[in-house]
Each structure stands twice: as C-alpha cells, then as structure tokens.
PDB file of C-alpha atoms in Angstrom:
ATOM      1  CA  UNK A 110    -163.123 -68.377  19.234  1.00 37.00           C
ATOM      2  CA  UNK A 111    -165.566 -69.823  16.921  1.00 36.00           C
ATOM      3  CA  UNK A 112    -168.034 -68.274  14.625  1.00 34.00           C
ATOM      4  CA  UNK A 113    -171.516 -67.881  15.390  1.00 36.00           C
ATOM      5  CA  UNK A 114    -174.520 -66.948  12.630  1.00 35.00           C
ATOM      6  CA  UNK A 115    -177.799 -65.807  14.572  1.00 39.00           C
ATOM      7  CA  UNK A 116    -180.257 -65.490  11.840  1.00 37.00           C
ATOM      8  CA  UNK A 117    -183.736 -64.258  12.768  1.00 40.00           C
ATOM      9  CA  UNK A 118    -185.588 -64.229   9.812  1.00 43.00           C
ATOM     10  CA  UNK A 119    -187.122 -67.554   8.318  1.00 42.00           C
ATOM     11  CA  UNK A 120    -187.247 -66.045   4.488  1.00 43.00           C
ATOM     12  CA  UNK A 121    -183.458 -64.780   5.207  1.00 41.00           C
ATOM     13  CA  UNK A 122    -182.500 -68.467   6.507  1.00 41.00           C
ATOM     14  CA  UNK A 123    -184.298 -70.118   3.738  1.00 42.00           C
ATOM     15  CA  UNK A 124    -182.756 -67.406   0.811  1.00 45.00           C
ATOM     16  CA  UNK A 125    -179.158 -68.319   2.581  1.00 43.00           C
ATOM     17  CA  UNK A 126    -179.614 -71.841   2.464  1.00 40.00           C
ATOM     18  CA  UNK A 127    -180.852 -71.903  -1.192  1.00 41.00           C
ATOM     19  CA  UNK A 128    -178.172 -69.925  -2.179  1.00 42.00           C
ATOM     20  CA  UNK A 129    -175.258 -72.593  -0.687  1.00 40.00           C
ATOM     21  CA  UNK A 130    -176.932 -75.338  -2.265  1.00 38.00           C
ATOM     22  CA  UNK A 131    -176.919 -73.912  -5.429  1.00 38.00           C
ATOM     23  CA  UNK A 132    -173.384 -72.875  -5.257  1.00 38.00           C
ATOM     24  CA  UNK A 133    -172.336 -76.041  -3.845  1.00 34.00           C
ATOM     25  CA  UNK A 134    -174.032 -78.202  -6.598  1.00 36.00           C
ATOM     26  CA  UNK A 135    -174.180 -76.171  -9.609  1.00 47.00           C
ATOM     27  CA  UNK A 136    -172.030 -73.148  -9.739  1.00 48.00           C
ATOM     28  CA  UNK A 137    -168.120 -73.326 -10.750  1.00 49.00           C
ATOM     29  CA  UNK A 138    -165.718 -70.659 -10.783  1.00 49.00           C
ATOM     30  CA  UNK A 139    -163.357 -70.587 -13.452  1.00 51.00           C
ATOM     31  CA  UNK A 140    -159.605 -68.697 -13.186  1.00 46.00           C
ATOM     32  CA  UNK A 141    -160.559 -65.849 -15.041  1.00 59.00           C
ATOM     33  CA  UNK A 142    -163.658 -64.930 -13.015  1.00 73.00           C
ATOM     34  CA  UNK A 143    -166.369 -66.377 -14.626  1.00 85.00           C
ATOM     35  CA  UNK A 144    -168.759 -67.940 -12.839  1.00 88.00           C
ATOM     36  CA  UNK A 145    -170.415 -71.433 -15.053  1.00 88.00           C
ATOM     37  CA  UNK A 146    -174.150 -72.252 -13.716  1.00 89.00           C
ATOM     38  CA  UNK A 147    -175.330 -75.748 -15.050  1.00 85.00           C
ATOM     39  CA  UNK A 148    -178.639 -76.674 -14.674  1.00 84.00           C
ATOM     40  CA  UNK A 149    -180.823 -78.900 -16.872  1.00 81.00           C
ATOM     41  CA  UNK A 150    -184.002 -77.390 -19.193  1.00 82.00           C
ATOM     42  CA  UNK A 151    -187.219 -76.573 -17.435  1.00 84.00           C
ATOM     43  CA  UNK A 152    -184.970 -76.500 -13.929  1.00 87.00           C
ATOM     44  CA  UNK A 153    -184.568 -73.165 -12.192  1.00 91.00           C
ATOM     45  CA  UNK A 154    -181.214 -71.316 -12.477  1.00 92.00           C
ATOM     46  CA  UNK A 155    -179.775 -69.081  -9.494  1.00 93.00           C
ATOM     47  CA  UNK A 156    -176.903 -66.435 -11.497  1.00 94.00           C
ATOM     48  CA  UNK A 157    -174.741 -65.523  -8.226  1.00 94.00           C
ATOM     49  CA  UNK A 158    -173.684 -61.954  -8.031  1.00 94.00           C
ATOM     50  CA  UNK A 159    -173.038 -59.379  -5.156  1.00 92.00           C
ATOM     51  CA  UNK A 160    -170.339 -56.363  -5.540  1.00 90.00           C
ATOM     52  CA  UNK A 161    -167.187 -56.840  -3.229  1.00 86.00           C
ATOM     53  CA  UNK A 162    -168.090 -54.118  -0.588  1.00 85.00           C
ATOM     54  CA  UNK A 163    -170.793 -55.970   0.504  1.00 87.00           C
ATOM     55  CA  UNK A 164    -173.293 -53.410   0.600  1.00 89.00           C
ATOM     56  CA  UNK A 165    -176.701 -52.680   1.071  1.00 92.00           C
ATOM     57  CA  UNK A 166    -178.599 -52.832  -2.368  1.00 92.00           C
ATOM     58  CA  UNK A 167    -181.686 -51.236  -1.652  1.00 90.00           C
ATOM     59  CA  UNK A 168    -181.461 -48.027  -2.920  1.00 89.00           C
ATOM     60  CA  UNK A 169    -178.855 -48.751  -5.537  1.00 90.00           C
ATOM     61  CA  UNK A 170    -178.577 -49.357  -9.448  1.00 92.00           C
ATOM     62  CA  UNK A 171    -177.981 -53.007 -10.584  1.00 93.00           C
ATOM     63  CA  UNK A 172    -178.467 -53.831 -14.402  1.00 93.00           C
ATOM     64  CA  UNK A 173    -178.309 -57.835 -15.805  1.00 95.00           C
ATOM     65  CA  UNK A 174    -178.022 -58.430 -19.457  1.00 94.00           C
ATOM     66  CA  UNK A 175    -177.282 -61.651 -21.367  1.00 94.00           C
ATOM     67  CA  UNK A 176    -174.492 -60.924 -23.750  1.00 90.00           C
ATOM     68  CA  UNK A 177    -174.776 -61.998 -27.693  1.00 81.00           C
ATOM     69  CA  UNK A 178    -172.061 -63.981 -29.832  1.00 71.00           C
ATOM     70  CA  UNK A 179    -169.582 -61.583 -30.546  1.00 67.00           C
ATOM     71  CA  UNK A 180    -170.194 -59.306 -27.401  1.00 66.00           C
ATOM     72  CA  UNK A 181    -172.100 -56.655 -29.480  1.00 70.00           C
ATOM     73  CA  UNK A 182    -176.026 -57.689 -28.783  1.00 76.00           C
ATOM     74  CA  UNK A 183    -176.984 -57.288 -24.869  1.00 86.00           C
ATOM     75  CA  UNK A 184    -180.549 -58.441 -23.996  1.00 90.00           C
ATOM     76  CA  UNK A 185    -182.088 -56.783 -20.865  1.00 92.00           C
ATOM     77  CA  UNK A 186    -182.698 -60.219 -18.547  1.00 94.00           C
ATOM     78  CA  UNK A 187    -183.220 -57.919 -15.029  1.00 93.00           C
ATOM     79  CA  UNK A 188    -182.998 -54.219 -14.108  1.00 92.00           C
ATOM     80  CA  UNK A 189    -182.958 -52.870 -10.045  1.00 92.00           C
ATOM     81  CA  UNK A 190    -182.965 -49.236  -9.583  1.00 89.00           C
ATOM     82  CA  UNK A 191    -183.989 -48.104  -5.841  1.00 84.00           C
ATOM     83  CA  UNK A 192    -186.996 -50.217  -5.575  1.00 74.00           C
ATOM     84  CA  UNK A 193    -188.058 -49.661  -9.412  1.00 76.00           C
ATOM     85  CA  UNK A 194    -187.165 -53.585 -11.509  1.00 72.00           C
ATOM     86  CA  UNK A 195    -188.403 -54.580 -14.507  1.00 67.00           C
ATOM     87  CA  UNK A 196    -191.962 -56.127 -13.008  1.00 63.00           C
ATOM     88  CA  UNK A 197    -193.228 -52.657 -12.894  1.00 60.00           C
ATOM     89  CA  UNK A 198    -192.010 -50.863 -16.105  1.00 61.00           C
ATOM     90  CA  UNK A 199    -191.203 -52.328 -19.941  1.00 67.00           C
ATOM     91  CA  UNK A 200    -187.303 -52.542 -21.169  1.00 82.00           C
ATOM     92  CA  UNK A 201    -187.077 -56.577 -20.656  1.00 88.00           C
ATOM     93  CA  UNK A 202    -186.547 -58.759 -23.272  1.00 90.00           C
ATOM     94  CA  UNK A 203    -189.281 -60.457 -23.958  1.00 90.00           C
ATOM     95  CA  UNK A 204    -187.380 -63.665 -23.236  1.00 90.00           C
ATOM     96  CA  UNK A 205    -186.993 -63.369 -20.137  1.00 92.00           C
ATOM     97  CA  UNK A 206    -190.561 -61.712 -19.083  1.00 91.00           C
ATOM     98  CA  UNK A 207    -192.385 -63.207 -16.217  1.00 90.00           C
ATOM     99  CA  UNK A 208    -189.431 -65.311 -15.348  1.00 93.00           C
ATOM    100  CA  UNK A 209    -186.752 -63.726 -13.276  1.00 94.00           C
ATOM    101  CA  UNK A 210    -186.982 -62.574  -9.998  1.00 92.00           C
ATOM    102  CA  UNK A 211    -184.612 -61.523  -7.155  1.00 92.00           C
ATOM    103  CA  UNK A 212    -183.824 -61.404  -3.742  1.00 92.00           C
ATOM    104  CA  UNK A 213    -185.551 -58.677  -2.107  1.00 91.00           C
ATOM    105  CA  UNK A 214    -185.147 -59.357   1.357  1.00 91.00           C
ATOM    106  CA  UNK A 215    -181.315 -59.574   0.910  1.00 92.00           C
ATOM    107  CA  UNK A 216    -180.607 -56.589  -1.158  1.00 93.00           C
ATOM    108  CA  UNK A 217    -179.294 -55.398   2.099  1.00 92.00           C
ATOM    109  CA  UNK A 218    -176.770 -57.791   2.809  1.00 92.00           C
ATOM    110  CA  UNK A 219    -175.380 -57.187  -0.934  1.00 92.00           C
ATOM    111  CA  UNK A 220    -177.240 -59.909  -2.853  1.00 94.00           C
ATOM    112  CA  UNK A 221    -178.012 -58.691  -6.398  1.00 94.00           C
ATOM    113  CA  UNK A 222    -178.347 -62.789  -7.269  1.00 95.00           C
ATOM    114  CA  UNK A 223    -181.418 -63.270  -9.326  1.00 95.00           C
ATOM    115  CA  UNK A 224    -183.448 -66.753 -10.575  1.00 94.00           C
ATOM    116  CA  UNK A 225    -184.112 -67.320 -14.596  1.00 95.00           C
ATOM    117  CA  UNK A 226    -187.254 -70.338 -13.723  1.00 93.00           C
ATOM    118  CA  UNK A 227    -188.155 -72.499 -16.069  1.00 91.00           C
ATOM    119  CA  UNK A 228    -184.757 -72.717 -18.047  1.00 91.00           C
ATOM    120  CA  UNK A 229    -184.622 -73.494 -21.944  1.00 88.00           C
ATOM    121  CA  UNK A 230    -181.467 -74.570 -23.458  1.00 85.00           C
ATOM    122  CA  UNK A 231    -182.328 -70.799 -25.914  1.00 87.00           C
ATOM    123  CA  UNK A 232    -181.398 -69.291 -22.312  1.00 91.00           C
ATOM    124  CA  UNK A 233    -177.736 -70.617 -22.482  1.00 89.00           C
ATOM    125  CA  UNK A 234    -174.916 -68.342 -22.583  1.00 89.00           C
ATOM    126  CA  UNK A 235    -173.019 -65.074 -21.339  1.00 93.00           C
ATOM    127  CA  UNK A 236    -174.804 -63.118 -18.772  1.00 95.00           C
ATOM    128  CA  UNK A 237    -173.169 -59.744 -16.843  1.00 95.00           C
ATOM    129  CA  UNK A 238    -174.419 -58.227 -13.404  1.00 95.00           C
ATOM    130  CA  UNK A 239    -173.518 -54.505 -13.812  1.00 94.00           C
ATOM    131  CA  UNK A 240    -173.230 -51.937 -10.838  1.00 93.00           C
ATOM    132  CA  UNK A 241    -172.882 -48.901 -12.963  1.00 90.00           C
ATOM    133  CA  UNK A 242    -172.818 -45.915 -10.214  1.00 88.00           C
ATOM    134  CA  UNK A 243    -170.653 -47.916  -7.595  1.00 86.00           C
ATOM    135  CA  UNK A 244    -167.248 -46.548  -7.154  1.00 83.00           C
ATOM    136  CA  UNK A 245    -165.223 -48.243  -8.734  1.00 83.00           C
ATOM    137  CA  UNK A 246    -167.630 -49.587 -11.364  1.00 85.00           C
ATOM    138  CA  UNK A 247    -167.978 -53.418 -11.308  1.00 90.00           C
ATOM    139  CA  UNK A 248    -168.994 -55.988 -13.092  1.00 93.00           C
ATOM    140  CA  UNK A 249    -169.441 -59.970 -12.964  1.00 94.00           C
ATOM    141  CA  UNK A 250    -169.672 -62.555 -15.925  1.00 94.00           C
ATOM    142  CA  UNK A 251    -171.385 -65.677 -15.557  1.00 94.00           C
ATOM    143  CA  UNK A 252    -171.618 -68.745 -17.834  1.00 92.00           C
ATOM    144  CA  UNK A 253    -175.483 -70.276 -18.166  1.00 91.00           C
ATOM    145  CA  UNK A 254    -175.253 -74.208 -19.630  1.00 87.00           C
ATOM    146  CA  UNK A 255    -178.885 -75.281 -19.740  1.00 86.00           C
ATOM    147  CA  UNK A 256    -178.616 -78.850 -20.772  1.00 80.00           C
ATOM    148  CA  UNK A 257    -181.640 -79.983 -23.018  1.00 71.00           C
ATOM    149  CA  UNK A 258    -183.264 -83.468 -21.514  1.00 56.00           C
ATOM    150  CA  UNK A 259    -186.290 -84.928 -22.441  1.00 46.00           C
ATOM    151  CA  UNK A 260    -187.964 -85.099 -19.656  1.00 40.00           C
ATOM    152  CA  UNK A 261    -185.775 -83.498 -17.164  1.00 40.00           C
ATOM    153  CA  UNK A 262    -186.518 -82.923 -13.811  1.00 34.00           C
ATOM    154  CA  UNK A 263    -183.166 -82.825 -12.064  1.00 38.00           C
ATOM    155  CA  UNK A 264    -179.588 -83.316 -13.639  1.00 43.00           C
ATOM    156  CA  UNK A 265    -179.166 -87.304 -13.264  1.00 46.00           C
ATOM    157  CA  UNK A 266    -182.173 -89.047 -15.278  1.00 43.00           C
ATOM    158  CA  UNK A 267    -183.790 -91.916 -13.196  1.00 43.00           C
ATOM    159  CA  UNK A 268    -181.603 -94.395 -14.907  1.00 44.00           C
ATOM    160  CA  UNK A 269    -178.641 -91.953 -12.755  1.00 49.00           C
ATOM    161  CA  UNK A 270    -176.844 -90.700 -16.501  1.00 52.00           C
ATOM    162  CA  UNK A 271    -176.356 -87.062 -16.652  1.00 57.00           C
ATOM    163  CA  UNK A 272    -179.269 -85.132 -18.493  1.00 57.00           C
ATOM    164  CA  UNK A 273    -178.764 -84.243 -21.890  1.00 66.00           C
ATOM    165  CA  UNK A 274    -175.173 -86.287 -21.940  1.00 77.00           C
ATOM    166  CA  UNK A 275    -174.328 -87.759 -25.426  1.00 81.00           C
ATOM    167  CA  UNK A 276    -175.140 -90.965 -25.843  1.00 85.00           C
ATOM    168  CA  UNK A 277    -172.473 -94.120 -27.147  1.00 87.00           C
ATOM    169  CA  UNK A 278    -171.300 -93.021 -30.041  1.00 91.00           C
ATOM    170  CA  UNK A 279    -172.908 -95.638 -33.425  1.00 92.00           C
ATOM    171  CA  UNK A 280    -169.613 -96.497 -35.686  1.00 92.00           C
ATOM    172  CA  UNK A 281    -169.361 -98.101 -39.201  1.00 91.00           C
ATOM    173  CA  UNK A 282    -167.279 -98.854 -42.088  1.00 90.00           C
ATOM    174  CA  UNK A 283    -168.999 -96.712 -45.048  1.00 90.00           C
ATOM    175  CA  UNK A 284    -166.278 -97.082 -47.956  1.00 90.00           C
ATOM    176  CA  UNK A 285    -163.091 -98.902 -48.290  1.00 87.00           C
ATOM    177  CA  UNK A 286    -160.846 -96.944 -51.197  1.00 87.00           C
ATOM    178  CA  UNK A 287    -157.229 -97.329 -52.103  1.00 87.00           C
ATOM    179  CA  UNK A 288    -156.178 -94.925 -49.097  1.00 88.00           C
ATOM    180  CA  UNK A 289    -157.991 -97.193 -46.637  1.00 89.00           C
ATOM    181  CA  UNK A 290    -161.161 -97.934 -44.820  1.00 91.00           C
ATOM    182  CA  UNK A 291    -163.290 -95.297 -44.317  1.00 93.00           C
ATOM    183  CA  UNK A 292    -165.297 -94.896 -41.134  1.00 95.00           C
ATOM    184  CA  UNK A 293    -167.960 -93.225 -39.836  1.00 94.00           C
ATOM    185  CA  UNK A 294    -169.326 -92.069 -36.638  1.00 95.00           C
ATOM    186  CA  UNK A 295    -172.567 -90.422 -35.381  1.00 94.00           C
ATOM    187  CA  UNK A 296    -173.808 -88.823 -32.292  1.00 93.00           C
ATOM    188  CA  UNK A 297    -177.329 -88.101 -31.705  1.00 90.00           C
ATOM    189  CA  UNK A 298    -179.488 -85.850 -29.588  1.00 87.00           C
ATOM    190  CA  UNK A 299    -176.539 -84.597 -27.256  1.00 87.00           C
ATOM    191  CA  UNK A 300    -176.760 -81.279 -25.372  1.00 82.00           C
ATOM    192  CA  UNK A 301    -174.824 -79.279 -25.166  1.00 84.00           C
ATOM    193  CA  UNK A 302    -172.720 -79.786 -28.450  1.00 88.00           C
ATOM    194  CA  UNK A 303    -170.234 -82.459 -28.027  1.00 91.00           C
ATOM    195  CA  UNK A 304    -166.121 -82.537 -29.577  1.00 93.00           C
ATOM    196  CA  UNK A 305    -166.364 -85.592 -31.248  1.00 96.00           C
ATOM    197  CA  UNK A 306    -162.798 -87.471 -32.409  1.00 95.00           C
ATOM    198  CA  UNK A 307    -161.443 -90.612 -34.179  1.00 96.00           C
ATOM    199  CA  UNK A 308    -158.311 -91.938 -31.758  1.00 93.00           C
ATOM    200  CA  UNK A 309    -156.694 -94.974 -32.558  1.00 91.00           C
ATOM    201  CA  UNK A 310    -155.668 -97.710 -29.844  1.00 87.00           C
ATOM    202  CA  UNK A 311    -152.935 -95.783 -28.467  1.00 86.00           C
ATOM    203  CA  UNK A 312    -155.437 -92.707 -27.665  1.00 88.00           C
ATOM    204  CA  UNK A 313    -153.607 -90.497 -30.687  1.00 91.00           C
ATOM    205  CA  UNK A 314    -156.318 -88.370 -32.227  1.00 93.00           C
ATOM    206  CA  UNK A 315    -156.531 -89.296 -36.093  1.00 94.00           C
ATOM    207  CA  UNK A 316    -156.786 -87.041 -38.659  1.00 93.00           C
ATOM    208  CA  UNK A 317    -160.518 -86.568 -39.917  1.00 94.00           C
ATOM    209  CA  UNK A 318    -163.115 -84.934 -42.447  1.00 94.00           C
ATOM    210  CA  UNK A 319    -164.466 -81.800 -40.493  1.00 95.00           C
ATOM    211  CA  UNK A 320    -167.275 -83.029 -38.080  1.00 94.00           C
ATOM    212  CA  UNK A 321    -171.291 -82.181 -39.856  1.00 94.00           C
ATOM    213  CA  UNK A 322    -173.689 -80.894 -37.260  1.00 94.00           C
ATOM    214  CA  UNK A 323    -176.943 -80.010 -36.992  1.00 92.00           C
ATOM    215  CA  UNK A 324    -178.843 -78.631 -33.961  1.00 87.00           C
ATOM    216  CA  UNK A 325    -183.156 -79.422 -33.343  1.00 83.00           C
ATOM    217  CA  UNK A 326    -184.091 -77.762 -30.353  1.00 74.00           C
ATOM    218  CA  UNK A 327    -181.099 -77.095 -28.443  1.00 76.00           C
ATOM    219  CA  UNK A 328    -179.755 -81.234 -29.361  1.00 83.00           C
ATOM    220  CA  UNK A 329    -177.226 -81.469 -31.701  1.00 89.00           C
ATOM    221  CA  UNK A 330    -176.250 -84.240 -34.497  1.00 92.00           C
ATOM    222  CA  UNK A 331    -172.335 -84.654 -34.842  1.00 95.00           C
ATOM    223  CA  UNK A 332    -171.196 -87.136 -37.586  1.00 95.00           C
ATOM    224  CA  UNK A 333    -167.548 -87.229 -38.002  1.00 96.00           C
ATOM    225  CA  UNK A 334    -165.592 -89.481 -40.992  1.00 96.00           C
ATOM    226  CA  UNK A 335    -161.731 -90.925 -40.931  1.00 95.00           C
ATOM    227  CA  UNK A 336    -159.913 -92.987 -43.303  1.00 94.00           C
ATOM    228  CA  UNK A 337    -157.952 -95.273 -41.898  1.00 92.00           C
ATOM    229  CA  UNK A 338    -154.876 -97.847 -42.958  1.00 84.00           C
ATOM    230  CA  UNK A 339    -153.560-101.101 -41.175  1.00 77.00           C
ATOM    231  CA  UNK A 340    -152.037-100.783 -37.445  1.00 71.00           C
ATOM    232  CA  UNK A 341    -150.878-103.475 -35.359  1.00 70.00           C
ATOM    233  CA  UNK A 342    -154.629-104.476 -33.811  1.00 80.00           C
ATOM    234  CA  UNK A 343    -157.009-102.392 -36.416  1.00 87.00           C
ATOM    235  CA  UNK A 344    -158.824-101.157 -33.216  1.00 89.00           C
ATOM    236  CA  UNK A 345    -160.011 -97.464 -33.167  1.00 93.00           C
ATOM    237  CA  UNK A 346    -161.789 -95.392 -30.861  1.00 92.00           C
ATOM    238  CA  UNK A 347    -164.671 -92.669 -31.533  1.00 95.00           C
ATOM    239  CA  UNK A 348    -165.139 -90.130 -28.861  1.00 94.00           C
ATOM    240  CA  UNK A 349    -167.364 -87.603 -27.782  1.00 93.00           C
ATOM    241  CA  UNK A 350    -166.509 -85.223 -24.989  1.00 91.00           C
ATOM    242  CA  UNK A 351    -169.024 -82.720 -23.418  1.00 87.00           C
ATOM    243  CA  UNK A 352    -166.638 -81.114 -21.218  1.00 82.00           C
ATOM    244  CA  UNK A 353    -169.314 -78.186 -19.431  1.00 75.00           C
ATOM    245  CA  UNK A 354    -171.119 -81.529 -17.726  1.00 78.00           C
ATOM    246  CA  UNK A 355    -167.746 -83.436 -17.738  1.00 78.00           C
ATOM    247  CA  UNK A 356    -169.341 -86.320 -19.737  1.00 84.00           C
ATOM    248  CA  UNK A 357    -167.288 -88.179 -22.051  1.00 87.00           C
ATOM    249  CA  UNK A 358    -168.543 -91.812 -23.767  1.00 89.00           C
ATOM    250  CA  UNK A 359    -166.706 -93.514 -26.370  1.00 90.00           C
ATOM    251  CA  UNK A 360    -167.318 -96.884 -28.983  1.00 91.00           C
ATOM    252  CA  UNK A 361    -165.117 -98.920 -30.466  1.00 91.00           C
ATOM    253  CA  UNK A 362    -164.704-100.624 -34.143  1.00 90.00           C
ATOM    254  CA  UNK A 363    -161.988-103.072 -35.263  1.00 88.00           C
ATOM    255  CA  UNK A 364    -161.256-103.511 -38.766  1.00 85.00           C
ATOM    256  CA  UNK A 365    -160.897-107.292 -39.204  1.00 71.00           C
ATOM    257  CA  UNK A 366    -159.056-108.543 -42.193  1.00 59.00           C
ATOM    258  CA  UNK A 367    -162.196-110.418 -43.401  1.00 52.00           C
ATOM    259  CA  UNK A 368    -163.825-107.160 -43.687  1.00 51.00           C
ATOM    260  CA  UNK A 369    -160.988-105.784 -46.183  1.00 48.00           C
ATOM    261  CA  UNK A 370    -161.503-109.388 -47.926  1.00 46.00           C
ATOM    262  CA  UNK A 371    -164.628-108.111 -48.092  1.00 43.00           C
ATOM    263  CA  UNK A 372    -163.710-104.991 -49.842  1.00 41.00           C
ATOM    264  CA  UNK A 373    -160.904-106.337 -51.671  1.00 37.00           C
ATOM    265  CA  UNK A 374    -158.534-103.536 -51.065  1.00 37.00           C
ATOM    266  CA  UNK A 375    -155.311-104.114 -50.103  1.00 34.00           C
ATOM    267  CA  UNK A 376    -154.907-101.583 -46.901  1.00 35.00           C
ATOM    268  CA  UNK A 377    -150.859-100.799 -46.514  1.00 31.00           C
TER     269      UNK A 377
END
C-alpha cells in the first residue's frame, strides 16, 4: 500500500517544501548528531530542529542559543514560550535582532526550525535548540558555516567555483641556505580558514614552519614555509584543503638545478 500526503494548506505545502530543499542541499548530518548548515554570506540559513515525539509546539517552551568557543558564552539567537518569542519582549542578542524567525504554522506538527536571514560569516558556529520542560529533556546541536563571498548570491559564483573557496595556492623560492631551498606559499582571501600543507611528489606531507594567518572580515591569509633538499624530480606540492565546503586546490613548484646554480648551494 503506498503512502499518500494530502496537504491542505498552501503556507503548510510551501513551509514543507522549503524545508526538503534546504535539507537536501545544505544540511549534513554528522555521526555524532550534529547537524552542519552551509550557506554562503548574505544567503538565508534554515537551523533544522524538532524534538523526537513529534509534538505539537504551540503551547510549549523552546530556547535557541549560539554557543561560544569553549562552551561557556551562550548568546540568546530565538526564544518560544506558548505564543510569547523574542519579537515581542527583549533577551535577544543584539546579533541576531530583526533577523530570525520561525515556523508558526508548523509548531503543531513539531517544527521548532527557525531562519537566521541575511547570514554573515560573524554568524558561524555552534548553535543548540533546547526543549527544557519536555520529558526527557532534549537537545540538538547544529553546525552554522557561513562562507564569506564577495558578492554572493548563491553557493557556486557565476564562473560555477564554490563561494568563498580558496583560491590556487601562489608558491616561491624565498631563501636557499645550507639545509636547502626554502619555499614559500600563500593563500589569500579564503573562507572559511583553509589547512594548508607542503607534500612532496609522492603526496607525503613535509615537515614545515607553523602556518601565519590572519583573518579581514571573515577571509583568512595562510602563508606556510618548508625547507626542502634534493629528491628524485624536485617537484613539490602546496595544498589547501577547506574540508566544511569539500574544496581542495593545490600548485606546484619544481626546484630546477639552475635555480640552486643560482643560489650556489650545494642541496644534498
């Protein structure tokens, strides 16, 4: 016997609908439960949450708070209590005033989801969806990644690259010293903050100087240095992996024996 949905409200059909499209392209579960929403800056973010029993909403306690580094600052994002949110009474953070709203006309099918519009990469980070008076108590952890862009209107830029990815990585030979050839590679502008690594041909991470970044408005600056000595090609890799928007990019720089001529170092 097949399944059959008779829906007979258009703002419940177009909620529903909204809400598997955003699942479908934007949130991931991971194994321990946490829910990672990626969406790009100035985009609209739907944070999933509804307790397991399913129930109705609408005359029940919800609380949302985004959760500081470390797990001791919470910052009040969206508060239900039997009809009573945020919209009509002070206690949320200013960040997040005039910006969040909910699903009213689902509270009774046990949607506490809410929307955070207008998304800034400052909004990234841990977020909880508390039902404190529900027996048992519950509560859901989600993962925000707002990736900074410049413009961004949708996750793929018109040239079809992911928003915010880092781009190929700029190498060069900055020293050449009795240990070996020193090189040198930068990333700029990435978001969110990308690993960035020296490999050589075989794909074996070198050992390197720890990586100097700096972070302008949610984009960060990696620059990461390696010495290096002779291997059978002198070809080595510099990679930068953003692994929330699974983007990884990589350049490559051979060390050519004129260039050592160049130095006149003797690389062994």
């Amino acid at each position: 016997m097949g399944l059959r949905l008779q829906i007979t409200s258009p703002e419940i059909l177009f909620s529903s609908i909204f809400l598997l499209l955003t699942f479908y392209w934007i949130a991931h579960g991971d194994a321990d439960g946490v829910v990672r929403v990626v969406v790009t800056e100035e985009s609209d973010a739907l944070l999933p949450c509804s307790p397991s029993t399913r129930e109705n909403l609408q005359d029940k306690l919800f609380d949302w708070k985004k959760v500081g580094q470390g797990g001791g600052t919470q910052h009040q994002v969206f508060m239900y209590d039997s009809a009573v949110h945020y919209d009509r009474h002070s206690g949320q953070s200013e960040q997040f005033k005039g910006r969040v709203s909910h699903f009213q006309n689902e509270l009774k099918h046990g949607n506490a989801s809410i929307v955070i519009r207008e998304t800034k990469v400052i909004d990234s980070g841990s977020y909880i969806c508390v039902f404190p008076r529900l027996q048992p108590h519950q509560t859901f952890h989600i993962e925000l990644v707002v990736v900074g862009c410049d413009p961004c209107l949708k996750l793929e830029n018109k040239h079809g690259e992911t928003a915010g990815a880092a781009p190929e990585p700029c190498t060069s030979i900055v020293d050449v010293t009795e240990l070996g050839v020193v090189l040198k590679c930068d990333v700029r502008g990435a978001s969110p903050e990308p690993k960035v690594e020296w490999q050589d041909s075989e794909g074996s991470i070198l050992h390197a100087e720890d990586p100097q970044v700096s972070e302008r408005g949610g984009r960060y600056d990696v620059s990461i240095q390696t010495t290096v000595s002779n291997t059978s090609n002198n070809r080595f890799h510099c990679v930068a992996t953003q692994q929330l928007i699974g983007h990884r990019v990589q350049a490559n720089i051979t060390v050519s024996g004129e260039t050592r001529q160049d130095f006149d170092v003797n690389i062994i």
